[in-house]
CSV table of C-alpha atoms in Angstrom, one decimal:
chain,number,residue,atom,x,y,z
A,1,UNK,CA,144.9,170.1,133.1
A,2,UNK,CA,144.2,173.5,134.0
A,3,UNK,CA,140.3,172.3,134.0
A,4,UNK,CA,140.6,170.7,137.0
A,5,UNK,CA,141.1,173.4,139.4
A,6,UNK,CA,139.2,176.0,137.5
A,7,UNK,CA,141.5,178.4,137.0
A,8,UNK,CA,141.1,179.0,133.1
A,9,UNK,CA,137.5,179.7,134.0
A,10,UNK,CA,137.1,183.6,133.7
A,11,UNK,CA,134.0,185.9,133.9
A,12,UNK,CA,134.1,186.0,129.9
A,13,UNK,CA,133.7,182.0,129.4
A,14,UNK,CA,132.4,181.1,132.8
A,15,UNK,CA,128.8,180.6,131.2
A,16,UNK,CA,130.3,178.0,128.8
A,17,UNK,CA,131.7,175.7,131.0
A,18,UNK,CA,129.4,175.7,133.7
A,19,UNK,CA,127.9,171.9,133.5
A,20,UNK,CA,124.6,173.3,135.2
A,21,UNK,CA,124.1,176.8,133.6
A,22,UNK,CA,122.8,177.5,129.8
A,23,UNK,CA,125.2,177.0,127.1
A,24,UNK,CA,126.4,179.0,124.5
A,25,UNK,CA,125.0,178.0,121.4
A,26,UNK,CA,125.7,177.6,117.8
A,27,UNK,CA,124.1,178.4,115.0
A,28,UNK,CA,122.2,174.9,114.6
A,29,UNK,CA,121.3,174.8,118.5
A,30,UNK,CA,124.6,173.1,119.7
A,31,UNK,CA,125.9,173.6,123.0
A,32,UNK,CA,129.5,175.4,122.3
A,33,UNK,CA,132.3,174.3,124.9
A,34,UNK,CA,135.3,175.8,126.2
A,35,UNK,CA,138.1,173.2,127.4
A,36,UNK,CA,141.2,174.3,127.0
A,37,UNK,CA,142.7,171.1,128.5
A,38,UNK,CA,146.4,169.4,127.4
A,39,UNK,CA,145.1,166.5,125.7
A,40,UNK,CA,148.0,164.5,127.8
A,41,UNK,CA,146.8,165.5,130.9
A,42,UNK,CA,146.3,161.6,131.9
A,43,UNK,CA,149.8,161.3,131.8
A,44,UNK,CA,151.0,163.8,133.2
A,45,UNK,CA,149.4,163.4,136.2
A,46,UNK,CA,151.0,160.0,136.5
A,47,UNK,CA,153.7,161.5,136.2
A,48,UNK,CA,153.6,164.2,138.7
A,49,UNK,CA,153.1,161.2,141.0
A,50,UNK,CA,156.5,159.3,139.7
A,51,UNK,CA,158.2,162.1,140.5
A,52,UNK,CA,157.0,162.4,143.9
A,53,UNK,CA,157.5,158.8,144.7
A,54,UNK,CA,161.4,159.6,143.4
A,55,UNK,CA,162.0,162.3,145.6
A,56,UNK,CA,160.5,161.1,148.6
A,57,UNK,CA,162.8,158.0,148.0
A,58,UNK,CA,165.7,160.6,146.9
A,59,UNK,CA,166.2,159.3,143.7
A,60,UNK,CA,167.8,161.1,140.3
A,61,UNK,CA,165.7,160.2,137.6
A,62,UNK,CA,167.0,160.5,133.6
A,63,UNK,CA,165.3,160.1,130.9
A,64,UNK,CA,167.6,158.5,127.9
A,65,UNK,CA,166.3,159.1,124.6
A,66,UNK,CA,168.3,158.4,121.0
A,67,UNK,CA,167.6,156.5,117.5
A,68,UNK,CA,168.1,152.8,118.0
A,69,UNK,CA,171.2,151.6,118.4
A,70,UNK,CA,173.1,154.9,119.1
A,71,UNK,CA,174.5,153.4,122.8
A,72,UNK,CA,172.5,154.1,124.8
A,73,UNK,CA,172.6,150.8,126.6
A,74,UNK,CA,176.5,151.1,126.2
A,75,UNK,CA,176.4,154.1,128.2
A,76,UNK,CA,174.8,152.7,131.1
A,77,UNK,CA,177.0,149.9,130.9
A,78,UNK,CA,180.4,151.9,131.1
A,79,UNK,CA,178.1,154.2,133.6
A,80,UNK,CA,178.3,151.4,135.7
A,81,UNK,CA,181.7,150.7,135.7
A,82,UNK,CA,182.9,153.8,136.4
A,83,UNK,CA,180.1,155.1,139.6
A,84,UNK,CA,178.8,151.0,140.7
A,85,UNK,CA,180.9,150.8,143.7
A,86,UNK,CA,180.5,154.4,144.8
A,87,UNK,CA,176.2,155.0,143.8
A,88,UNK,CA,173.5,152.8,143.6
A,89,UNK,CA,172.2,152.6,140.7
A,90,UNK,CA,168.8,151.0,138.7
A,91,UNK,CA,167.9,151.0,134.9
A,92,UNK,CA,164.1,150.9,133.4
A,93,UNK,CA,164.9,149.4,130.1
A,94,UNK,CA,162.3,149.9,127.6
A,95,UNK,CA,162.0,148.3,124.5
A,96,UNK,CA,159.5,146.6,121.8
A,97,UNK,CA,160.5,143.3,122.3
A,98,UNK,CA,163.1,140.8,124.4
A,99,UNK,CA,164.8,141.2,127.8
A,100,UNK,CA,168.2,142.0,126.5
A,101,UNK,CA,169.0,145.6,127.5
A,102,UNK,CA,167.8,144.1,131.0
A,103,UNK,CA,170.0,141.3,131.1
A,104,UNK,CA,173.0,143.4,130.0
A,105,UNK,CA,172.4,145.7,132.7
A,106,UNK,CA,172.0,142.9,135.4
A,107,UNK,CA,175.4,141.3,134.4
A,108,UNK,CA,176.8,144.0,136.0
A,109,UNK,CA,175.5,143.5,138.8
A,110,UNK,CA,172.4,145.9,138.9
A,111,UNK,CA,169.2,145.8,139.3
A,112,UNK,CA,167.4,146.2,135.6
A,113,UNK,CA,163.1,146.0,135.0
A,114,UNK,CA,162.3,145.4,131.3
A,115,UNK,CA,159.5,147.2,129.9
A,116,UNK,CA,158.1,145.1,126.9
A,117,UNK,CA,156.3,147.9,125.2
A,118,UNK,CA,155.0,145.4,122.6
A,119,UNK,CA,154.1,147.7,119.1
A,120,UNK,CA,154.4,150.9,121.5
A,121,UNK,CA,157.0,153.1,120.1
A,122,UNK,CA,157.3,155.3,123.3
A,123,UNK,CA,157.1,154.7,127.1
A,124,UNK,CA,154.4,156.3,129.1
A,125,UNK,CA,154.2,157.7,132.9
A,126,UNK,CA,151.8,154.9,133.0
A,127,UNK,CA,154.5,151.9,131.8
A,128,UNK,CA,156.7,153.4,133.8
A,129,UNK,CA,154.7,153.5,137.1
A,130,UNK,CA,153.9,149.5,136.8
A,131,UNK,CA,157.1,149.4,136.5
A,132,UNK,CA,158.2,151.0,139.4
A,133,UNK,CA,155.9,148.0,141.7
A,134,UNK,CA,158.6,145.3,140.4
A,135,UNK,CA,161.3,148.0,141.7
A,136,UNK,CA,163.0,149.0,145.1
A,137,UNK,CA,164.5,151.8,145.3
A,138,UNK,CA,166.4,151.4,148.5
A,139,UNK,CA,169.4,152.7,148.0
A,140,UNK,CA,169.3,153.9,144.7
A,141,UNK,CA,170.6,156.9,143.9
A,142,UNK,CA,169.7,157.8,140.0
A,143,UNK,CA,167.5,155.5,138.1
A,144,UNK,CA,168.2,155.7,134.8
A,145,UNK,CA,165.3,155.8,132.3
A,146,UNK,CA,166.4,153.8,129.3
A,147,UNK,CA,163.3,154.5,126.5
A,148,UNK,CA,162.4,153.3,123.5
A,149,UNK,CA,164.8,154.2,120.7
A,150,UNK,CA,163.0,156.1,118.8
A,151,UNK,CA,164.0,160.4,117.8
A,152,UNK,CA,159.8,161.3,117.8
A,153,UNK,CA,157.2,159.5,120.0
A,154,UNK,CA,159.0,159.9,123.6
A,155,UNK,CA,160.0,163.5,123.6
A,156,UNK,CA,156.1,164.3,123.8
A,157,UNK,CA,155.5,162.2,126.9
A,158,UNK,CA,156.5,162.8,130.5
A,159,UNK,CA,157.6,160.0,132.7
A,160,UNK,CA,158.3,161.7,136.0
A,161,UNK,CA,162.0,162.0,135.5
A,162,UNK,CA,164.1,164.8,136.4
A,163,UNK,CA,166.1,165.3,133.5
A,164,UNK,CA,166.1,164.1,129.9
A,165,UNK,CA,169.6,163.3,128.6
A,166,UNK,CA,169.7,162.7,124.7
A,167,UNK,CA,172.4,160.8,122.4
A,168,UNK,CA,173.4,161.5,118.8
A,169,UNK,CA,176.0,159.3,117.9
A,170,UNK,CA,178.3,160.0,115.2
A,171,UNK,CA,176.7,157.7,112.4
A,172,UNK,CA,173.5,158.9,112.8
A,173,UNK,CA,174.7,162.5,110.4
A,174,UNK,CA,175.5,166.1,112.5
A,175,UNK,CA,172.3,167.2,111.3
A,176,UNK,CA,169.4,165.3,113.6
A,177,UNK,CA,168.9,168.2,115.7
A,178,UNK,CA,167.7,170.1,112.6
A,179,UNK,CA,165.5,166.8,111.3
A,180,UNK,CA,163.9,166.3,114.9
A,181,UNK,CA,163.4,169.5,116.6
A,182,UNK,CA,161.1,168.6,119.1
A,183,UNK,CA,163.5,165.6,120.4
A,184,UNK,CA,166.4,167.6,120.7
A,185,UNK,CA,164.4,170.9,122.3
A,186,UNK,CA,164.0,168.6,124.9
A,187,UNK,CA,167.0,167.2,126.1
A,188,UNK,CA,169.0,169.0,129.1
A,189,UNK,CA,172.2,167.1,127.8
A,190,UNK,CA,173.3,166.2,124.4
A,191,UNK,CA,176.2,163.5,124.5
A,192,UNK,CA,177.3,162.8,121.1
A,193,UNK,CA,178.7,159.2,121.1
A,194,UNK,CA,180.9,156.7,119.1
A,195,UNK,CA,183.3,159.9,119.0
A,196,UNK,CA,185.9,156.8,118.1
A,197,UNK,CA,184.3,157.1,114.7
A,198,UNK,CA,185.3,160.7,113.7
A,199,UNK,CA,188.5,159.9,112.3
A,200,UNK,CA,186.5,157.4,110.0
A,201,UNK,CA,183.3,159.9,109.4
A,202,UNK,CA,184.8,163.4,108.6
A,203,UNK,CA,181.4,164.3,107.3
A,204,UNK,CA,180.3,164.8,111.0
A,205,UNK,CA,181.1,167.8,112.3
A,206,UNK,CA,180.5,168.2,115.9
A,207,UNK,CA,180.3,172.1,115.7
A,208,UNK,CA,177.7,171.5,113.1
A,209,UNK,CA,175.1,169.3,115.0
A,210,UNK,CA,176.0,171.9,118.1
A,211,UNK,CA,175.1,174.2,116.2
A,212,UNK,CA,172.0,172.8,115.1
A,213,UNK,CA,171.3,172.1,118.4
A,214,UNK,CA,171.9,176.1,119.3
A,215,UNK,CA,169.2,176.9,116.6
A,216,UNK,CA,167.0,175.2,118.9
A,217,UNK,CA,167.4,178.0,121.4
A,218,UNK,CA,168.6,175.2,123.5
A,219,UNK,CA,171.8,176.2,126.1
A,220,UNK,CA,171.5,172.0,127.1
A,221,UNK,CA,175.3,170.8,127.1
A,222,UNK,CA,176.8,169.2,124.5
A,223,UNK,CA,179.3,166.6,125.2
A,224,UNK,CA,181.5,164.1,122.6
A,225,UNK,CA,182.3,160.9,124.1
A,226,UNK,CA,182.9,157.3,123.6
A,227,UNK,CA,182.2,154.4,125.6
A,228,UNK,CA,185.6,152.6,124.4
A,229,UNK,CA,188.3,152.0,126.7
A,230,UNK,CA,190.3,154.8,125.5
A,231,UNK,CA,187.2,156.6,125.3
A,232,UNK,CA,186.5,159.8,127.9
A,233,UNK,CA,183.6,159.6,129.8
A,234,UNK,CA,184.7,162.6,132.0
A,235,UNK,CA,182.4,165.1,131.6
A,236,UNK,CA,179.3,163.1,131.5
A,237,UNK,CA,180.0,161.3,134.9
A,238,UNK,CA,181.1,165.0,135.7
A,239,UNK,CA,177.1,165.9,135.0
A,240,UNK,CA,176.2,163.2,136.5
A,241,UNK,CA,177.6,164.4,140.1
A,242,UNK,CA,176.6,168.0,139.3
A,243,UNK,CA,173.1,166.9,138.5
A,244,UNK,CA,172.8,164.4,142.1
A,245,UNK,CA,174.4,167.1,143.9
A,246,UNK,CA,171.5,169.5,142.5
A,247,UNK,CA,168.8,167.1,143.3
A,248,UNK,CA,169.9,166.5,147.1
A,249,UNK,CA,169.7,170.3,147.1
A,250,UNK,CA,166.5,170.9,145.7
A,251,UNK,CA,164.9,168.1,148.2
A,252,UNK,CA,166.3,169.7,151.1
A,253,UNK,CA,164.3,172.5,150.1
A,254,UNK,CA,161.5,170.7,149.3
A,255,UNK,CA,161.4,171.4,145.6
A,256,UNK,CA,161.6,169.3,142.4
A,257,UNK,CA,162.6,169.4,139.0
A,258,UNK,CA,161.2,168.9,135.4
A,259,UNK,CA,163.1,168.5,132.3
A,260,UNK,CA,164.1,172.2,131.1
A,261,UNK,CA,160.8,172.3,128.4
A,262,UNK,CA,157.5,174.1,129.3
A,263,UNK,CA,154.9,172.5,128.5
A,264,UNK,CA,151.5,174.3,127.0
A,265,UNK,CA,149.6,173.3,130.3
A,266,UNK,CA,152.0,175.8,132.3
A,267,UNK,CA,152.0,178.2,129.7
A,268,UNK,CA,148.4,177.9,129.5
A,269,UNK,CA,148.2,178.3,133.1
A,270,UNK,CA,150.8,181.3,133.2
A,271,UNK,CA,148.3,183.3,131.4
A,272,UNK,CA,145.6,182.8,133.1
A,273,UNK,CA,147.0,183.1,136.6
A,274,UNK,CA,148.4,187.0,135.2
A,275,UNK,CA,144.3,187.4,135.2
A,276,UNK,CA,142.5,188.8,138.0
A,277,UNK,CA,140.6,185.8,139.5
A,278,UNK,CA,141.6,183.9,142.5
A,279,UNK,CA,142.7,180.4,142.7
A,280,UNK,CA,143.9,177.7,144.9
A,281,UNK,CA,146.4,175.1,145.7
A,282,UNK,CA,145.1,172.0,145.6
A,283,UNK,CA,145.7,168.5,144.0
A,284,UNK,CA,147.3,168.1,140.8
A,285,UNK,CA,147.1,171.9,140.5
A,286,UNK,CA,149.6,172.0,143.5
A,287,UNK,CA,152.5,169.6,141.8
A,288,UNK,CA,151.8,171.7,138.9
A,289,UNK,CA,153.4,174.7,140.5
A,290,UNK,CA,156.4,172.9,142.7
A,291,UNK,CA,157.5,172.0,139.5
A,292,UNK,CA,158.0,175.0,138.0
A,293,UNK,CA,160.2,176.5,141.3
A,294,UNK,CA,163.5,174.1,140.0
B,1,UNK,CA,153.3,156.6,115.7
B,2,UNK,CA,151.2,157.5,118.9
B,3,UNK,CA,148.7,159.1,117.6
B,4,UNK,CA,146.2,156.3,118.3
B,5,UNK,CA,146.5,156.4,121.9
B,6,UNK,CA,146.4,160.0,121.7
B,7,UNK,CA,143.3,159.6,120.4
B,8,UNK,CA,142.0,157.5,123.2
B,9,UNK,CA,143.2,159.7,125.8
B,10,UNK,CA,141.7,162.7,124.1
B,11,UNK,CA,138.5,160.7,123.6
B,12,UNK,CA,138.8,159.9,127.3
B,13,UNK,CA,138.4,163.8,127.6
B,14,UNK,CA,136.0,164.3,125.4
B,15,UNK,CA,133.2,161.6,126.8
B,16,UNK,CA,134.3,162.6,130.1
B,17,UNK,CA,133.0,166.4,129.5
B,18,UNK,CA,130.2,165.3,127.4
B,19,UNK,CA,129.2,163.3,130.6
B,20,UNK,CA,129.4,166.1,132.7
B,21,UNK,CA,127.2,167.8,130.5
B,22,UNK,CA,124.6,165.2,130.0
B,23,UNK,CA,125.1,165.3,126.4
B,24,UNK,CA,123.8,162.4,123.9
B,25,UNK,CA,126.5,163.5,121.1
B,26,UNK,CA,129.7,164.9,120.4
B,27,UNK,CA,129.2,166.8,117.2
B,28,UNK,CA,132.7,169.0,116.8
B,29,UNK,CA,136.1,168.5,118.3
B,30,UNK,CA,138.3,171.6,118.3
B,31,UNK,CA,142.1,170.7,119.0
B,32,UNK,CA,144.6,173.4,118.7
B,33,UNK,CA,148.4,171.7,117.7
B,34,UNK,CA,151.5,173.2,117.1
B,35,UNK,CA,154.4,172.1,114.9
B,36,UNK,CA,156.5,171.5,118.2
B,37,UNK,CA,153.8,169.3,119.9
B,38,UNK,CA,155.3,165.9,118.0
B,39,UNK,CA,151.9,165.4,116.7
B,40,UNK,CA,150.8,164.7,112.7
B,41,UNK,CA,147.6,166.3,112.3
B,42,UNK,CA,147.1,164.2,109.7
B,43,UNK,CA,148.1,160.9,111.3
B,44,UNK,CA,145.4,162.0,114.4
B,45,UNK,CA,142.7,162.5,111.3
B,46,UNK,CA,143.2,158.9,110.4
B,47,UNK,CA,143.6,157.3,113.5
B,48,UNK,CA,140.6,159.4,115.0
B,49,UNK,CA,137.1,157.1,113.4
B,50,UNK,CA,138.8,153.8,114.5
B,51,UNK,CA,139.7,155.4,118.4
B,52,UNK,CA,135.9,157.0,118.3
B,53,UNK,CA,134.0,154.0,117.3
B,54,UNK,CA,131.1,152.9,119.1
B,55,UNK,CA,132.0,156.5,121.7
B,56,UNK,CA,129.4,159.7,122.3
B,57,UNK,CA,132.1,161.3,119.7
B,58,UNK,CA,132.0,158.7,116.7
B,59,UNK,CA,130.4,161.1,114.4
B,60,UNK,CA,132.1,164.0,115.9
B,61,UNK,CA,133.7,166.3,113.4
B,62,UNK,CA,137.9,166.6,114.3
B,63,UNK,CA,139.0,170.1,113.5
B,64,UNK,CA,142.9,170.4,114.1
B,65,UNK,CA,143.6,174.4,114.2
B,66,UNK,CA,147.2,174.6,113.7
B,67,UNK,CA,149.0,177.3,115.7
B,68,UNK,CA,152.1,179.2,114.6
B,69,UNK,CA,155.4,179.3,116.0
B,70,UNK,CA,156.6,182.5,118.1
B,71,UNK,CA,159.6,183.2,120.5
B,72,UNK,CA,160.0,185.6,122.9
B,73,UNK,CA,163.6,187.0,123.2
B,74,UNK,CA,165.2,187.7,126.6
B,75,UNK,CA,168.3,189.6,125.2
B,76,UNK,CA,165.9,192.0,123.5
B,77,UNK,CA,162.6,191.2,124.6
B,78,UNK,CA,161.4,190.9,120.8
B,79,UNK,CA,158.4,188.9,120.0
B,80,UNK,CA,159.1,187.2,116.9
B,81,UNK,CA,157.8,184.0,114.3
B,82,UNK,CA,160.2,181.4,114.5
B,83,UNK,CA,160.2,177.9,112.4
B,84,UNK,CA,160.6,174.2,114.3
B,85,UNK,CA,164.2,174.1,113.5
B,86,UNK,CA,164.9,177.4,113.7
B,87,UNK,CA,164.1,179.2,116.9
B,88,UNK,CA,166.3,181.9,117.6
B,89,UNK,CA,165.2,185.6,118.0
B,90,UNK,CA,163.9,187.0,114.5
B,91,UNK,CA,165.3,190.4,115.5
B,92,UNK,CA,168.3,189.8,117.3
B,93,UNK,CA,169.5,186.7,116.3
B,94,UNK,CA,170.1,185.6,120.0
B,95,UNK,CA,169.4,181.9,120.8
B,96,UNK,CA,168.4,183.1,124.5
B,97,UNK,CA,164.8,182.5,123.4
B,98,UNK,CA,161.7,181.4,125.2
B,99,UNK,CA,159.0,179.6,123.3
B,100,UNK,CA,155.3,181.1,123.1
B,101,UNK,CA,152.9,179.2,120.8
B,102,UNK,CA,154.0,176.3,118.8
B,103,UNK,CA,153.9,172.9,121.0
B,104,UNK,CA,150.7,173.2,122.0
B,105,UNK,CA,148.5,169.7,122.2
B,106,UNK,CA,145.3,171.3,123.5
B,107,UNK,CA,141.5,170.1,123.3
B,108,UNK,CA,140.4,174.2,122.7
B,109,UNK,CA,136.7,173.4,122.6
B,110,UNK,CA,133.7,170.9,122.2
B,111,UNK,CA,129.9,171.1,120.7
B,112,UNK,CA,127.6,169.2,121.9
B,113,UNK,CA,124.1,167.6,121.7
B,114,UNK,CA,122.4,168.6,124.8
B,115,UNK,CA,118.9,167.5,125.2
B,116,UNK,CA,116.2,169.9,126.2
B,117,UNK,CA,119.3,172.4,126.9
């Protein structure tokens, strides 16, 4: 990432990247290469450019991310029910096969694209962005992000979204966070669902997945709910509020969000802007720093 | 699971600089991964010869230099080695950490076959 503006280029490896200079060499005559590129830089880039096409419209994007079958299509439905009449609201559904999720979604009443990812186990800022041309986002408010279930693939890649919001239902065993580290170090919100099993599964202990969870040095929320009728659903519609309220905030001041992991690009580029070289604002360079300022 | 089409988009890097360079041949690939990047070295060594057939970088070698993992503490400002699950400050115990190495994905460094270079 950092290649294309230059900026990881110092006086002490300037000679090896330089296309038209000599190269270092090795000992059997190669030319030696320093890239120091993310190897997802593809994607992020996309999805730099989803989340600029959300906040000019004003959209919340999340990012929902669990094991198969822990609700998270539940969740939107019940989300619905309780913020339909007062937000608009959209759902990317994304799944290996069938139109399901989508048509579960559009029974009540709103507006769902289906993302067939075919053997894919993951969507992509790519997927997502094709996506977004069978979309209007006219009066949406947050688009909800529904990926693949799956606890590894879609933590690594970015989709443009604001936040990611992961689910741990009570089935599933307290310990995931411990068994998928890199999944749960990226969520900004932990809802642990099916809380109407507890009573049947003593074995989960919500203190224990939280703490798990706080192993991960994360400080993300971490709320028990159930989609049931007698289920509350308080404090995540509670977030949900807090979270719109923050983004109509941030876009009044021009800024934007990513989900609360740095990635190795920025770190990459931390260090080598606290060098002594100059360099400029331009192109994907330029998202890469608005992001950062949430 | 998605190591394959990490290995197209890193191979989509890879012929991309070799271009630049007017190189005939990737010989070495140096990728630097840590245990937090959601990547299995050893899943991206298998799925690497069928992504690079028929590239610049089919007989490339794929070296995968692990990195460690280390957290920085903001209670006590202690640099510490942490483990994937496990990533709270090694002096302090606080959970107020801040990761430093240990999810990185990056393509570190290439060789090439440059003619007449």
């Amino acid at each position: 990432m950092c290649d294309s503006c230059g900026c990881n280029i110092t006086p002490g490896n300037e000679h090896l990247v330089r296309a038209d200079g000599k190269h270092a060499k090795t000992e059997d005559g190669r030319a030696a290469v320093t890239v120091l590129q993310a190897l997802l830089s593809e994607n992020d880039h996309q999805a730099a450019h989803n989340r600029e096409h959300f906040d000019r419209r004003g959209v919340l994007a999340l990012n929902l991310m669990s094991s198969p079958g822990a609700g998270k299509t539940s969740l939107l439905e019940a989300t619905i029910e309780a913020l339909g009449q007062e937000l608009g609201i959209a759902v990317i559904e994304g799944d290996l096969e069938t139109e399901n999720d989508a048509e579960r979604i559009r029974a009540k009443g709103v507006p769902a694209i289906q993302i067939a990812t075919g053997s894919a186990c993951h969507l992509d800022a790519h997927m997502v962005h094709d996506a977004l041309h069978r979309l209007d986002l006219s009066g949406v408010d947050i688009l909800f992000i529904e990926n693949v279930g799956n606890l590894v693939c879609p933590a690594s890649f970015d989709l443009g979204q604001h936040r990611n919001v992961t689910l741990l239902s009570v089935p599933e065993g307290d310990d995931k966070p411990a068994k998928y580290p890199v999944m749960f170090r990226a969520a900004d919100l932990v809802l642990c669902t099916k809380a109407d099993l507890l009573p049947h599964m003593p074995e989960f202990q919500p203190e224990r997945a939280e703490g798990y969870l706080r192993n991960l040095a994360s400080a993300a929320p971490f709320e028990i709910l159930s989609t049931r009728p007698d289920g509350d659903l308080s404090p995540w519609i509670q977030w949900l509020r807090d979270e719109l309220h923050a983004q109509r905030a941030r876009l009044e001041l021009g800024r934007t969000i990513r989900p609360n992991i740095q990635k190795d690009g920025e770190r990459q580029h931390a260090a080598s802007t606290q060098g002594t070289h100059e360099h400029h604002h331009h192109g994907q360079h330029g998202h890469h720093h608005a992001h950062s300022h949430g | 699971m998605h190591e394959l089409s990490l290995c197209q988009a890193l191979l989509d890097q890879v012929e991309q600089i070799a271009r630049d360079h007017g190189a005939t041949r990737v010989d070495r690939i140096l990728l630097r991964v840590g245990p937090l990047a959601g990547v299995e070295p050893m899943l991206l060594q298998h799925a690497y010869p069928l992504a690079a057939a028929g590239t610049l970088a089919e007989a490339a070698e794929l070296v995968i230099e692990p990195s460690g993992v280390r957290v920085r503490c903001s209670d006590c400002d202690a640099e510490t080695d942490a483990t994937p699950n496990r990533l709270l400050c090694g002096a302090c115990g606080s959970f107020k950490t801040r990761l430093i190495s240990g999810d990185e994905l990056l393509l570190a460094n290439l060789e090439l076959t440059i003619p007449d270079d």
